[in-house]
Short mmCIF file of C-alpha atoms in Angstrom, two decimals:
data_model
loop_
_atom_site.label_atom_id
_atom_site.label_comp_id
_atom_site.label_asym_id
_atom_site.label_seq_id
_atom_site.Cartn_x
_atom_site.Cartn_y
_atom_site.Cartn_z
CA UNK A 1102 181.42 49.24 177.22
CA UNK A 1103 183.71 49.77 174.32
CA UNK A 1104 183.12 48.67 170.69
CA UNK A 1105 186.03 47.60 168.87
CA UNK A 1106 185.93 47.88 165.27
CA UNK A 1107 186.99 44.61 163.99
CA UNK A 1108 186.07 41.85 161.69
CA UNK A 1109 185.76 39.45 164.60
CA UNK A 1110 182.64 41.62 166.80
CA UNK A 1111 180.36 38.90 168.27
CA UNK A 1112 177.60 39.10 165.14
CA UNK A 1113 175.02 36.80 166.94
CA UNK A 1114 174.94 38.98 170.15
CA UNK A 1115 174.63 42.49 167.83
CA UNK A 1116 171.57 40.38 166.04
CA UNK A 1117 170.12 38.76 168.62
CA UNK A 1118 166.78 41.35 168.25
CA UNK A 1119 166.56 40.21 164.25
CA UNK A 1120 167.02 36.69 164.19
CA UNK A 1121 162.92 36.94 163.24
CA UNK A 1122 164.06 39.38 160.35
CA UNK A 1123 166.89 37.23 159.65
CA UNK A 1124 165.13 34.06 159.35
CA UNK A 1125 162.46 35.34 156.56
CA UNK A 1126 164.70 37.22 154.53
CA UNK A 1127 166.65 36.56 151.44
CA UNK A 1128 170.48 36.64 151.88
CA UNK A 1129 171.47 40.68 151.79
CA UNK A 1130 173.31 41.27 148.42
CA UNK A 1131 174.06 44.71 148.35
CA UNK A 1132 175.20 47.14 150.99
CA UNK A 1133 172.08 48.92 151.66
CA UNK A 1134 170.49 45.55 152.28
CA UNK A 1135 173.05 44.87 154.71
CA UNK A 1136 172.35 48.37 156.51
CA UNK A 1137 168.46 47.80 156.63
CA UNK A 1138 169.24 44.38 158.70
CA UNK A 1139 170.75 46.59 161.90
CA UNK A 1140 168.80 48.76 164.20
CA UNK A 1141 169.10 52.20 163.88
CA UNK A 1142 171.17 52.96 166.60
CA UNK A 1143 174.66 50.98 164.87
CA UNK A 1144 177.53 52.78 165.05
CA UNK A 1145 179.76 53.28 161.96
CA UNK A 1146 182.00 50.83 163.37
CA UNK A 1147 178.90 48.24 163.78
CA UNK A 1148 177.94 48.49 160.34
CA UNK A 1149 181.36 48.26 158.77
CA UNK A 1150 181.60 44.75 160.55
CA UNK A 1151 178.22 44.20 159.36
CA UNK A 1152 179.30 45.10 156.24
CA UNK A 1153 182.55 42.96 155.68
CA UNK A 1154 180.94 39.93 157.53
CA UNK A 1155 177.71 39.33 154.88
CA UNK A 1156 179.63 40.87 152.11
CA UNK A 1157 182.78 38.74 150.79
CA UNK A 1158 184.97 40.00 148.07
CA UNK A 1159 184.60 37.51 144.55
CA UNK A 1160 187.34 37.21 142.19
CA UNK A 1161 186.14 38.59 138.66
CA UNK A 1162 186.78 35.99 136.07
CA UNK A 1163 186.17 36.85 132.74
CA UNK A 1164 185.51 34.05 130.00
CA UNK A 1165 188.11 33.13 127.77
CA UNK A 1166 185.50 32.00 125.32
CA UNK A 1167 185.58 34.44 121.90
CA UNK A 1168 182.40 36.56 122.23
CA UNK A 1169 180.72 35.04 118.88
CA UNK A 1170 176.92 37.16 119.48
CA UNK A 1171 178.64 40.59 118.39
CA UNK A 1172 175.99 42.26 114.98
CA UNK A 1173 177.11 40.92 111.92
CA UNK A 1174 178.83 43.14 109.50
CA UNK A 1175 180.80 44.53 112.72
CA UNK A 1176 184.10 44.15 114.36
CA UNK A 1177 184.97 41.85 117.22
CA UNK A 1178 184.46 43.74 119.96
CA UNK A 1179 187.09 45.06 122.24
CA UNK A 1180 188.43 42.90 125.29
CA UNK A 1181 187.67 44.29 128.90
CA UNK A 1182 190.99 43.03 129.82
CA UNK A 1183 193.30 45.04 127.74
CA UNK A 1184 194.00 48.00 129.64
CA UNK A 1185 195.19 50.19 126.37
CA UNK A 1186 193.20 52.99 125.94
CA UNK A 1187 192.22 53.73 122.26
CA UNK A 1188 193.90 55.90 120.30
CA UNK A 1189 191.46 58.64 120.30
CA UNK A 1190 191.36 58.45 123.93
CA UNK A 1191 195.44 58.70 123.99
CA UNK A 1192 195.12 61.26 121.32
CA UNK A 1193 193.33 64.28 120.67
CA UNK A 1194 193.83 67.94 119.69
CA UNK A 1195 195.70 69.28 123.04
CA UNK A 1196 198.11 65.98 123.02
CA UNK A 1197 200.78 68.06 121.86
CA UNK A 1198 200.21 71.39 123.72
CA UNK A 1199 202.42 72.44 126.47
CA UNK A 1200 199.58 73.41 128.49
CA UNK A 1201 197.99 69.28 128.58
CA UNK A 1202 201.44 68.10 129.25
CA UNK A 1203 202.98 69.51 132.61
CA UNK A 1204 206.20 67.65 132.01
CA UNK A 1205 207.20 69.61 128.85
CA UNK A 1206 208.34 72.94 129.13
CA UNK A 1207 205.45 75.62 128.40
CA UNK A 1208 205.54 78.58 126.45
CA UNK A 1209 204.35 82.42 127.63
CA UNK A 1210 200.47 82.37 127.11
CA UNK A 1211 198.82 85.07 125.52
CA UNK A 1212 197.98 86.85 121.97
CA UNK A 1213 200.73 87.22 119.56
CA UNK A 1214 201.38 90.96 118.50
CA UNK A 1215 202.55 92.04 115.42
CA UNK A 1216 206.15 92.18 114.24
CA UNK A 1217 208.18 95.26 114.32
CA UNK A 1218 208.39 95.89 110.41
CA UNK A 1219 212.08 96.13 109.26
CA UNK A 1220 213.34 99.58 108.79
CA UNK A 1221 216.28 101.15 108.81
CA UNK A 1222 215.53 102.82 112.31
CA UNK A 1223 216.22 99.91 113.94
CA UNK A 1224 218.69 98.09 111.54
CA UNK A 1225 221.75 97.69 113.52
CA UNK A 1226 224.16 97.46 110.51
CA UNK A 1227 222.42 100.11 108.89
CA UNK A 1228 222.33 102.50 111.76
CA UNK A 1229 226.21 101.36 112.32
CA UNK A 1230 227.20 102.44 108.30
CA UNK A 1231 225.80 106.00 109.03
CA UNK A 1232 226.93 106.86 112.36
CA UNK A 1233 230.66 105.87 110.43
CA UNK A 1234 229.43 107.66 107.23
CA UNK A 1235 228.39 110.90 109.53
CA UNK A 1236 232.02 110.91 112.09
CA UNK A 1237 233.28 110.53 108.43
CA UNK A 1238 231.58 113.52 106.88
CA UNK A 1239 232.72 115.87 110.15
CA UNK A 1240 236.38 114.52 110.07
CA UNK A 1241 236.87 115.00 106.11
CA UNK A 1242 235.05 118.44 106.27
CA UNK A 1243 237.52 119.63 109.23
CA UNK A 1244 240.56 118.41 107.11
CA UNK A 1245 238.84 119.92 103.59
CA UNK A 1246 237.29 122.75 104.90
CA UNK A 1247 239.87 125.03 103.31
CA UNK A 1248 239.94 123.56 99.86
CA UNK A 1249 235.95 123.17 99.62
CA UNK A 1250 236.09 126.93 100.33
CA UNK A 1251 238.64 127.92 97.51
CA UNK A 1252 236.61 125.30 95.40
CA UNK A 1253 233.26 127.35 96.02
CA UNK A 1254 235.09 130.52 95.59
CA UNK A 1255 236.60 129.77 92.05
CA UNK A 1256 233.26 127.63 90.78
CA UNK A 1257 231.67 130.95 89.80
CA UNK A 1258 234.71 133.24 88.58
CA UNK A 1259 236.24 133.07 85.34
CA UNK A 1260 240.12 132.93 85.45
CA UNK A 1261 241.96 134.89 82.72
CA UNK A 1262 244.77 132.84 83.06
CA UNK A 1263 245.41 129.23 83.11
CA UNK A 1264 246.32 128.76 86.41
CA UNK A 1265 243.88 126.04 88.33
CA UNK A 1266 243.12 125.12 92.10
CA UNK A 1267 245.94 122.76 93.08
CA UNK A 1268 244.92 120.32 94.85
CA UNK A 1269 246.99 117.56 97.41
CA UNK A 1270 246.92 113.67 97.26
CA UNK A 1271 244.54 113.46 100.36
CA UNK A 1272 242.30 115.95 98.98
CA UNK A 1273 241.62 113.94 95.50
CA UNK A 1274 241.42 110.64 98.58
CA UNK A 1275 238.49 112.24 100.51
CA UNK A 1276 236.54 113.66 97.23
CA UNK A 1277 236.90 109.45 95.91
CA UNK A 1278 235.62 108.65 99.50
CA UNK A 1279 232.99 111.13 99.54
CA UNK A 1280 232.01 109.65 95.76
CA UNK A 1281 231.01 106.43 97.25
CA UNK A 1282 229.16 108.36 100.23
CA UNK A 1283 227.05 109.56 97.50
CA UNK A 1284 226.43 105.68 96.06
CA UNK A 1285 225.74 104.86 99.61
CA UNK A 1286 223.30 107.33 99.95
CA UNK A 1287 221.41 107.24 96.89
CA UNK A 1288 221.13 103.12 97.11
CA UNK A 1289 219.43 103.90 100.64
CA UNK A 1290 217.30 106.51 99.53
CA UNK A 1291 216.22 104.61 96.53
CA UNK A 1292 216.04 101.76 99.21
CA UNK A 1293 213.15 103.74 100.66
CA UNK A 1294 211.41 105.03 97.53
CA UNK A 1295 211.33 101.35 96.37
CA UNK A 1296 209.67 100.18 99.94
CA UNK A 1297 207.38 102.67 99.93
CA UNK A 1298 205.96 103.02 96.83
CA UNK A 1299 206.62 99.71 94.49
CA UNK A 1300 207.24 96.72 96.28
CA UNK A 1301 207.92 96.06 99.97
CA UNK A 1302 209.14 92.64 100.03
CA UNK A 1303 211.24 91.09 97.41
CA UNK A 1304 212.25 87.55 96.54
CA UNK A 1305 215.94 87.70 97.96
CA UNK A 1306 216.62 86.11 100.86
CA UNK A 1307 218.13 89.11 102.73
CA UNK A 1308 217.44 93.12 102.18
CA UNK A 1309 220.99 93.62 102.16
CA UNK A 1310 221.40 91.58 99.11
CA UNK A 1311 218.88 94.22 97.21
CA UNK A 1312 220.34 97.22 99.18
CA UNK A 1313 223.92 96.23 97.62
CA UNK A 1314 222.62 95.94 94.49
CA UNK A 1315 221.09 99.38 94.35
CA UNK A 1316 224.47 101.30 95.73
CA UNK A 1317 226.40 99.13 93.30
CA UNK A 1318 224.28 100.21 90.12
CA UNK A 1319 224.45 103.87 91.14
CA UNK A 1320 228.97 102.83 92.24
CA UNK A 1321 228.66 101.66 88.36
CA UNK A 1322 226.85 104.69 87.01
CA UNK A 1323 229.18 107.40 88.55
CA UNK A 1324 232.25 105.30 87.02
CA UNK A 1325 230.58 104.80 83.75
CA UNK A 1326 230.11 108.71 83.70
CA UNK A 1327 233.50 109.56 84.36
CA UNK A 1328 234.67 107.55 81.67
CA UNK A 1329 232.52 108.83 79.38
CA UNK A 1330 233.20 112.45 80.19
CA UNK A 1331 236.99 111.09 79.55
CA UNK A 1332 236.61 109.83 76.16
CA UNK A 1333 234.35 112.62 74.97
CA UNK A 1334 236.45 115.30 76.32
CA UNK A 1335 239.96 113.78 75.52
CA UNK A 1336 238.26 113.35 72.10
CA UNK A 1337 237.36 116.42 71.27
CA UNK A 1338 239.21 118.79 73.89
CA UNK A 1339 242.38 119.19 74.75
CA UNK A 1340 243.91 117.32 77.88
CA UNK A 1341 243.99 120.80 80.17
CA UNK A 1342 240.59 121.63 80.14
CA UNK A 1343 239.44 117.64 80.29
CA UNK A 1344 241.37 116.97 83.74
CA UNK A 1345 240.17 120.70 84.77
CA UNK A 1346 236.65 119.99 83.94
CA UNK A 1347 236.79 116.16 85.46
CA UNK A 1348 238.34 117.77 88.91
CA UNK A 1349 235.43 120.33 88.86
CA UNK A 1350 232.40 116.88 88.34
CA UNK A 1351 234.63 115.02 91.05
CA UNK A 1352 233.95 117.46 93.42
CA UNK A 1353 230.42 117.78 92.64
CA UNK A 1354 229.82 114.09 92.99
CA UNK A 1355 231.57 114.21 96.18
CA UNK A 1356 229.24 117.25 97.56
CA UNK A 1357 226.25 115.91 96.34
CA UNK A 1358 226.64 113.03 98.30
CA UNK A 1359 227.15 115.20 101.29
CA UNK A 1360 224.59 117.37 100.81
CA UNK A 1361 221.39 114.59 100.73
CA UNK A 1362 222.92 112.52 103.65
CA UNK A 1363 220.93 114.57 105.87
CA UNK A 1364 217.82 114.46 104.30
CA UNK A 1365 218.18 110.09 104.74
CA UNK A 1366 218.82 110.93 108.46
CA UNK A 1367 215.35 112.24 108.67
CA UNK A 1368 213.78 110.24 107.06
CA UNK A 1369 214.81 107.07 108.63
CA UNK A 1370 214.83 108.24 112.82
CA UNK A 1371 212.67 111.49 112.42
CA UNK A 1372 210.20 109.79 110.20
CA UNK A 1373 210.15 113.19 107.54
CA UNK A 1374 207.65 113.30 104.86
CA UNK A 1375 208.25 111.58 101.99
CA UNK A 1376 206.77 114.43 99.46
CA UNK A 1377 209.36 116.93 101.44
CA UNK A 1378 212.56 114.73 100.96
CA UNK A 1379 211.51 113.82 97.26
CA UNK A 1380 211.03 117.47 96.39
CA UNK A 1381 214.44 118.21 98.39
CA UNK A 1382 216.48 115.10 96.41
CA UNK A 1383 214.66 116.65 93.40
CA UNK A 1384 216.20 120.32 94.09
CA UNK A 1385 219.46 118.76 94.89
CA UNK A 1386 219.95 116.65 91.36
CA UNK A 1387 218.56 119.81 89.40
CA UNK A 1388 221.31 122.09 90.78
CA UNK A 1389 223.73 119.67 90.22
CA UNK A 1390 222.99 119.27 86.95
CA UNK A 1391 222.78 123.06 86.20
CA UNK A 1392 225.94 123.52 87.88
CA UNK A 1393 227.32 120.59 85.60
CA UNK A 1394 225.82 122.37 82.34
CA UNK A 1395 227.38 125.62 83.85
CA UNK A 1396 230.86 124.58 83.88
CA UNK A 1397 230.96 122.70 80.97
CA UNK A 1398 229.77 125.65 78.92
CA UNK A 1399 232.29 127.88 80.69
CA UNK A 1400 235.35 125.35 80.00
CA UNK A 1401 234.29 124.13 77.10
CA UNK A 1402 232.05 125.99 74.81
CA UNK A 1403 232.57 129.59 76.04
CA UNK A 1404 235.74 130.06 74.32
CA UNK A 1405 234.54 128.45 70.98
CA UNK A 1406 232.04 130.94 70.75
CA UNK A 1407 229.04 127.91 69.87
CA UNK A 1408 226.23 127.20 72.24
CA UNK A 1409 223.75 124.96 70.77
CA UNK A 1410 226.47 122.35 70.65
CA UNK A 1411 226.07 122.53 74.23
CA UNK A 1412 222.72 121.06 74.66
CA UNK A 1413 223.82 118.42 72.68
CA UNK A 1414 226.84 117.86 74.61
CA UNK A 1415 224.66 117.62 77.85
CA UNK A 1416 222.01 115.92 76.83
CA UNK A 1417 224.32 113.03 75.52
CA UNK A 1418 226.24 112.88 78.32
CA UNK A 1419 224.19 114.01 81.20
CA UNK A 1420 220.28 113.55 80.68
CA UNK A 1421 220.87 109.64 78.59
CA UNK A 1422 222.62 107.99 81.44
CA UNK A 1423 220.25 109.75 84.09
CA UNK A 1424 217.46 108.61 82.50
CA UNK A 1425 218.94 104.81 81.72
CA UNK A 1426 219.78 104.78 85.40
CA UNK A 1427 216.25 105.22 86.26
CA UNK A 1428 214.94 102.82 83.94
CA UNK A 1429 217.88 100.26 85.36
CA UNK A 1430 216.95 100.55 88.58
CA UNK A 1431 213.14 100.42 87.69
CA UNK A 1432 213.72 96.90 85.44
CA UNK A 1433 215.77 95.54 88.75
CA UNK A 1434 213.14 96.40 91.39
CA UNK A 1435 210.36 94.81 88.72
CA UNK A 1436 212.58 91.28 88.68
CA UNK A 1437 213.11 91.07 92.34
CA UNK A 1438 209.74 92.26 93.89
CA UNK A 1439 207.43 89.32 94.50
CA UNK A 1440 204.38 89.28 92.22
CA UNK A 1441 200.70 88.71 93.56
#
């Protein structure tokens, strides 16, 4: 015989064995009641009828009466037919995360690592300006090489007569070049120092904007020497020994720059000690300003027969503006650098 599972299954002849049970009980109002009523052999299908046949669905309807019991002192309380959720069901600390929402794009998961500090390893313009300042350097010396060598050769020996080192037009051009080589390097190594050892971040909005400022104070110091040398000399010297002594600075200028550029390569790719490259800058400056003192005895003073006028002479010209350089450059890094 087969069962079929529908709402219209003959009910009397499927309780014909509890119409005793049926008669002296209550009306079933749940389920389970309903399942206690049938034997305990009913098939799924049996009870489902079973089911559906006592059980009727009732249409919920709420009162539209105000609820006027709610505790004094609080709020009327929310309707159960408003289907809003509250807001701090709607919203809560992951609302906004990419993670809670599939439909907005999420973001790589994970720990954040720390940034890459900025150095000039890994400064593109930066590394650009010295791979031109260094295909610079090898070009000029290959063009120069001769007169550097008759420069070096002369520096040292004392010419009984007044003839000079001639020099061309493109010669005086590369030595004027190789002048603001030497700004460029001493604004990036005092770039460094000033990282390093007094202030690492500073209040303008770029570090090329504090980087220009330091090659254009040392651009400004240079010029501001050779005028000075210009209005000494011319004032007290005659015009010979002035352009001869000015052609002999120019070229030390331009070989000083030359001769620290690579001491910045290593320190910004090779990562060279700091104490090494400042006793090495150190060295460099000294000589320079021995040589300096050197030739401006020899052109100058020699002749004369003085020498204490000398020291004078240097110290005026030489040692002042050093020394007011360094306390420029000191004053500019103090205004700039942010202050805890």
């Amino acid at each position: 015989m087969t069962v079929q599972d529908s709402i219209i299954f003959n009910l009397p002849a499927a309780f014909s064995n509890l119409d005793s049970v049926a008669r002296i009980s209550a009306r079933p109002q749940t389920p389970y009641q309903v399942l206690r009523l049938l034997p305990k052999d009913a098939t799924p299908a049996q009870q489902d009828s079973a089911i559906q046949a006592w059980l009727k669905d009732v249409e919920i309807r709420y009162s539209e009466q105000p609820d006027t019991l709610h505790l004094p002192g609080e709020s009327i309380p929310r309707d159960m037919t408003e289907a809003d959720l509250p807001l701090y069901y709607r919203e809560n600390f992951f609302s906004k995360d990419t993670m809670y929402h599939e439909e907005l794009q999420a973001g790589g998961s994970g720990v954040a690592g720390d940034p890459i500090p900025e150095t000039l390893s890994n400064d593109n313009v930066i590394t650009g300006l010295l791979i031109i300042c260094f295909l610079f350097i090898a070009f000029t010396l290959s063009r120069i090489s001769g007169f550097i060598v008759r420069q070096l050769k002369n520096f040292f020996y004392v010419q009984r007569t007044d003839r000079d080192v001639t020099e061309t037009g493109n010669e005086v051009k590369f030595q004027f070049v190789f002048v603001g080589l030497t700004c460029l390097v001493y604004g990036l190594l005092y770039y460094l120092y000033a990282t390093a050892y007094i202030a690492d971040t500073f209040t303008l909005s770029s570090e090329y904007t504090i980087l220009a400022i330091f090659i254009g104070v040392f651009l400004l110091y240079f010029l501001l020497r050779f005028i000075l040398y210009n209005g000494v000399n011319m004032l007290f010297f005659d015009k010979r020994r002035n352009a001869k002594f000015l052609t002999t600075l120019l070229f030390l200028t331009a070989m000083e720059g030359a001769v620290l550029f690579p001491i910045l390569l290593l320190l910004a790719y090779l990562h060279f000690s700091p104490v090494y490259a400042a006793i090495y800058c150190a060295v460099v400056v000294i000589l320079v300003k021995i040589l300096t003192f050197y030739k401006s005895y020899v052109i100058f003073f020699k002749q004369n027969g003085v020498f204490l006028q000398i020291f004078l002479y240097f110290c005026a010209l030489e040692m002042v503006p050093l020394f007011a350089l360094w306390g420029g450059l000191s004053v500019i890094v103090d205004i700039f650098k942010i202050k805890i």
